[in-house]
Short mmCIF file of C-alpha atoms in Angstrom, two decimals:
data_model
loop_
_atom_site.label_atom_id
_atom_site.label_comp_id
_atom_site.label_asym_id
_atom_site.label_seq_id
_atom_site.Cartn_x
_atom_site.Cartn_y
_atom_site.Cartn_z
CA MET A 1 126.84 -57.61 31.32
CA SER A 2 129.41 -55.06 32.28
CA VAL A 3 128.60 -51.94 34.25
CA PHE A 4 129.25 -49.79 31.16
CA LYS A 5 126.86 -51.79 28.99
CA GLN A 6 124.24 -51.70 31.75
CA ALA A 7 124.52 -47.91 32.01
CA LEU A 8 124.33 -47.57 28.22
CA ALA A 9 121.19 -49.73 28.10
CA ASN A 10 119.61 -47.67 30.86
CA ALA A 11 120.45 -44.47 28.99
CA LYS A 12 118.91 -45.81 25.79
CA LEU A 13 115.79 -46.82 27.70
CA SER A 14 115.54 -43.36 29.28
CA ILE A 15 115.91 -41.70 25.89
CA LEU A 16 113.22 -43.96 24.43
CA LEU A 17 110.84 -43.16 27.31
CA LEU A 18 111.49 -39.44 26.91
CA LEU A 19 110.88 -39.71 23.16
CA LEU A 20 107.58 -41.54 23.77
CA CYS A 21 106.55 -38.90 26.32
CA PHE A 22 107.43 -36.16 23.85
CA ILE A 23 105.38 -37.78 21.07
CA PHE A 24 102.44 -38.33 23.45
CA SER A 25 102.65 -34.71 24.60
CA MET A 26 102.67 -33.46 21.01
CA LEU A 27 99.65 -35.58 20.11
CA LEU A 28 97.80 -34.39 23.21
CA ASN A 29 98.57 -30.73 22.40
CA ILE A 30 97.33 -31.19 18.84
CA PHE A 31 94.13 -32.81 20.10
CA LEU A 32 93.54 -30.04 22.65
CA GLY A 33 94.28 -27.40 20.01
CA VAL A 34 91.69 -28.88 17.65
CA CYS A 35 89.14 -29.05 20.49
CA LEU A 36 89.84 -25.44 21.45
CA TYR A 37 89.48 -24.30 17.83
CA ARG A 38 86.15 -26.08 17.43
CA ALA A 39 84.90 -24.85 20.79
CA ALA A 40 85.61 -21.25 19.83
CA LYS A 41 83.89 -21.68 16.50
CA TYR A 42 80.76 -23.56 17.61
CA PRO A 43 79.87 -22.51 21.16
CA ALA A 44 76.32 -22.97 22.46
CA VAL A 45 74.93 -21.02 25.41
CA TYR A 46 71.83 -22.05 27.34
CA ILE A 47 69.87 -19.10 28.68
CA PRO A 48 67.46 -19.62 31.59
CA PRO A 49 64.69 -19.21 32.50
CA HIS A 50 62.70 -21.24 29.97
CA ILE A 51 62.45 -19.01 26.89
CA PRO A 52 60.32 -20.53 25.45
CA ASP A 53 59.29 -23.48 27.61
CA SER A 54 61.96 -25.65 26.04
CA GLY A 55 64.70 -23.07 26.64
CA LEU A 56 66.77 -21.08 24.16
CA VAL A 57 70.02 -22.05 22.47
CA ILE A 58 72.06 -19.38 20.68
CA LYS A 59 75.00 -20.43 18.52
CA SER A 60 78.00 -18.40 17.50
CA GLY A 61 77.43 -16.36 14.33
CA LYS A 62 73.66 -16.44 14.68
CA ILE A 63 71.88 -13.12 15.23
CA ALA A 64 68.77 -13.20 17.39
CA ASN A 65 65.55 -12.05 15.71
CA SER A 66 65.02 -9.52 18.50
CA GLU A 67 68.38 -7.92 17.67
CA VAL A 68 67.48 -7.71 13.98
CA TYR A 69 64.20 -6.03 14.95
CA ALA A 70 65.94 -3.56 17.30
CA PHE A 71 68.47 -2.70 14.58
CA THR A 72 65.78 -2.07 11.95
CA TYR A 73 63.62 -0.04 14.33
CA TYR A 74 66.49 2.17 15.46
CA ILE A 75 67.93 2.85 11.99
CA TRP A 76 64.56 3.56 10.35
CA GLN A 77 63.38 5.78 13.18
CA SER A 78 66.67 7.71 13.10
CA ILE A 79 66.54 8.29 9.34
CA GLN A 80 62.94 9.50 9.47
CA THR A 81 63.35 11.88 12.41
CA TRP A 82 64.09 15.49 11.44
CA PRO A 83 64.57 17.70 14.51
CA VAL A 84 65.14 21.06 12.76
CA ASN A 85 64.60 21.19 9.01
CA GLY A 86 63.77 18.19 6.83
CA SER A 87 65.74 19.48 3.85
CA ASP A 88 68.98 19.35 5.81
CA ASP A 89 68.17 16.65 8.35
CA TYR A 90 66.97 14.07 5.83
CA LYS A 91 70.14 14.34 3.75
CA ASN A 92 72.35 14.35 6.83
CA ASN A 93 70.57 11.28 8.18
CA LEU A 94 71.11 9.36 4.94
CA ASP A 95 74.81 10.21 5.04
CA GLN A 96 75.16 9.39 8.74
CA TYR A 97 73.34 6.05 8.53
CA ALA A 98 74.67 5.03 5.11
CA PRO A 99 76.73 2.20 6.69
CA TYR A 100 73.46 0.61 7.85
CA ILE A 101 71.59 0.62 4.53
CA THR A 102 72.60 -0.85 1.20
CA PRO A 103 73.65 1.56 -1.57
CA ALA A 104 70.61 0.53 -3.64
CA PHE A 105 68.22 1.34 -0.80
CA LYS A 106 69.98 4.64 -0.18
CA ASN A 107 69.22 5.58 -3.79
CA VAL A 108 65.56 4.70 -3.21
CA LEU A 109 65.46 6.91 -0.12
CA GLU A 110 67.16 9.77 -1.94
CA ASN A 111 64.40 9.61 -4.57
CA GLU A 112 61.79 9.53 -1.81
CA GLY A 113 63.38 12.67 -0.39
CA LYS A 114 62.91 14.43 -3.72
CA GLU A 115 59.24 13.40 -3.75
CA LEU A 116 58.76 14.64 -0.19
CA TYR A 117 60.35 17.94 -1.15
CA ASN A 118 58.05 18.33 -4.15
CA GLN A 119 55.03 17.50 -2.00
CA GLY A 120 55.98 20.14 0.55
CA PHE A 121 56.75 17.76 3.44
CA LEU A 122 60.50 18.31 3.63
CA TYR A 123 61.63 21.94 3.39
CA GLY A 124 60.85 23.83 6.57
CA HIS A 125 59.34 20.75 8.21
CA GLN A 126 60.15 18.75 11.30
CA GLN A 127 59.23 15.11 11.72
CA THR A 128 59.16 12.51 14.44
CA MET A 129 58.60 8.76 14.08
CA PHE A 130 57.95 6.15 16.74
CA GLY A 131 56.46 2.69 17.07
CA ALA A 132 52.68 2.63 17.01
CA ASN A 133 52.80 0.01 19.75
CA GLY A 134 55.70 1.66 21.52
CA GLY A 135 58.26 -0.32 19.55
CA THR A 136 57.45 -3.54 21.40
CA TYR A 137 59.02 -6.58 19.77
CA SER A 138 56.92 -9.59 18.82
CA PRO A 139 58.39 -12.81 17.35
CA SER A 140 55.90 -12.53 14.49
CA ASP A 141 57.55 -9.24 13.42
CA VAL A 142 60.70 -10.98 12.17
CA LYS A 143 61.00 -13.88 9.74
CA TYR A 144 64.33 -15.47 8.91
CA LEU A 145 64.61 -16.24 5.20
CA GLY A 146 67.93 -18.05 5.36
CA HIS A 147 71.32 -17.15 3.88
CA GLY A 148 71.65 -14.13 6.18
CA ALA A 149 68.38 -12.38 5.29
CA TRP A 150 65.30 -11.45 7.30
CA LEU A 151 61.91 -9.83 6.78
CA VAL A 152 61.15 -7.26 9.47
CA HIS A 153 57.70 -5.73 10.02
CA LEU A 154 57.42 -2.32 11.66
CA THR A 155 54.25 -0.40 12.43
CA MET A 156 55.25 3.23 12.86
CA ARG A 157 53.44 6.47 13.53
CA THR A 158 54.86 9.49 11.69
CA ILE A 159 54.06 13.08 12.66
CA ASN A 160 55.16 15.79 10.22
CA ARG A 161 54.75 19.45 11.08
CA VAL A 162 55.77 22.90 9.88
CA ALA A 163 58.85 24.04 11.75
CA PRO A 164 58.32 27.15 13.91
CA GLU A 165 60.02 30.32 12.70
CA ASN A 166 62.36 30.24 15.69
CA ASN A 167 63.40 26.65 14.80
CA SER A 168 62.14 25.46 18.15
CA LYS A 169 62.22 21.69 18.61
CA ALA A 170 59.18 21.83 20.90
CA PHE A 171 56.24 19.89 19.50
CA GLU A 172 53.19 22.02 18.72
CA SER A 173 50.09 20.11 17.63
CA SER A 174 48.64 23.15 15.87
CA HIS A 175 51.47 22.93 13.33
CA VAL A 176 50.94 19.27 12.43
CA VAL A 177 50.29 18.78 8.71
CA ARG A 178 50.41 14.99 8.55
CA ASP A 179 49.94 12.33 11.22
CA ALA A 180 49.63 8.74 10.04
CA GLN A 181 50.30 5.14 11.02
CA THR A 182 52.16 3.10 8.41
CA SER A 183 53.19 -0.54 8.09
CA PHE A 184 56.64 -1.28 6.70
CA VAL A 185 58.11 -4.63 5.71
CA PHE A 186 61.85 -4.41 5.22
CA LYS A 187 64.37 -6.89 3.96
CA VAL A 188 67.42 -6.90 6.22
CA VAL A 189 70.64 -8.66 5.26
CA ARG A 190 74.01 -9.53 6.74
CA TYR A 191 76.36 -6.79 5.61
CA ALA A 192 80.13 -7.20 5.42
CA TYR A 193 81.07 -3.66 6.35
CA ALA A 194 83.82 -2.15 8.48
CA PRO A 195 83.10 -3.22 12.10
CA ASP A 196 84.16 0.19 13.39
CA LYS A 197 81.38 1.80 11.36
CA ASN A 198 78.71 -0.93 11.54
CA HIS A 199 79.12 -3.16 14.57
CA TRP A 200 75.78 -4.84 13.84
CA GLN A 201 77.06 -6.11 10.49
CA LEU A 202 73.46 -5.73 9.24
CA ALA A 203 71.88 -3.48 6.64
CA ILE A 204 68.37 -2.57 5.53
CA ALA A 205 68.22 -3.67 1.90
CA GLY A 206 64.84 -2.15 0.98
CA TYR A 207 61.09 -2.55 1.14
CA GLU A 208 59.86 -6.08 0.66
CA VAL A 209 56.43 -4.63 -0.18
CA PRO A 210 55.41 -0.97 -0.60
CA PRO A 211 54.64 0.80 2.69
CA LYS A 212 50.95 0.75 3.60
CA VAL A 213 49.14 3.50 5.47
CA ASN A 214 46.92 1.88 8.11
CA LYS A 215 45.43 4.94 9.74
CA ILE A 216 45.43 8.69 9.21
CA TYR A 217 45.08 10.83 12.30
CA LYS A 218 45.39 14.09 10.39
#
């Protein structure tokens, strides 16, 4: 074989090896890309210490029950707290927290506001609401129904009082007109809303059962 033919054969072999390396590199990149895509979509994080004894695994896209409870507690407490005058505060609260409740439930609450007004518990009244047990979360307070829906149980104490003439926010027990402990069971759902307005992507959809008064303090 001449020197020219030997060089040509070597060149062909080099080109073939480079082509094989290129194909192998492409296949490897595709494989790694698929693995990276699946890893980003289905991560699992193990959280020590043992919670419960067997540990806790949280997957991407799954919302912890404790977070659903915290969301429901915060939104409901915020809506039902009127620092100055219930007539203005209640309406303002519904507008402010509208991204966190479904339109149907907002209509229900608007009707409740009318009833409160007619009963004399809204105009010229202040109200505070807090957890009867301090807002402590218990696993039994949240039940996952599937398909992005939960039942959340809250036991809240509501204190409604006549607002002082000077619109002071200071609590005065002598002005209390209603003080009661009430159990609420809400249905909470995944809510596809603008992330900049509702970063939880959750919404209170309504009462699962009518609220029940457990205890009346006044």
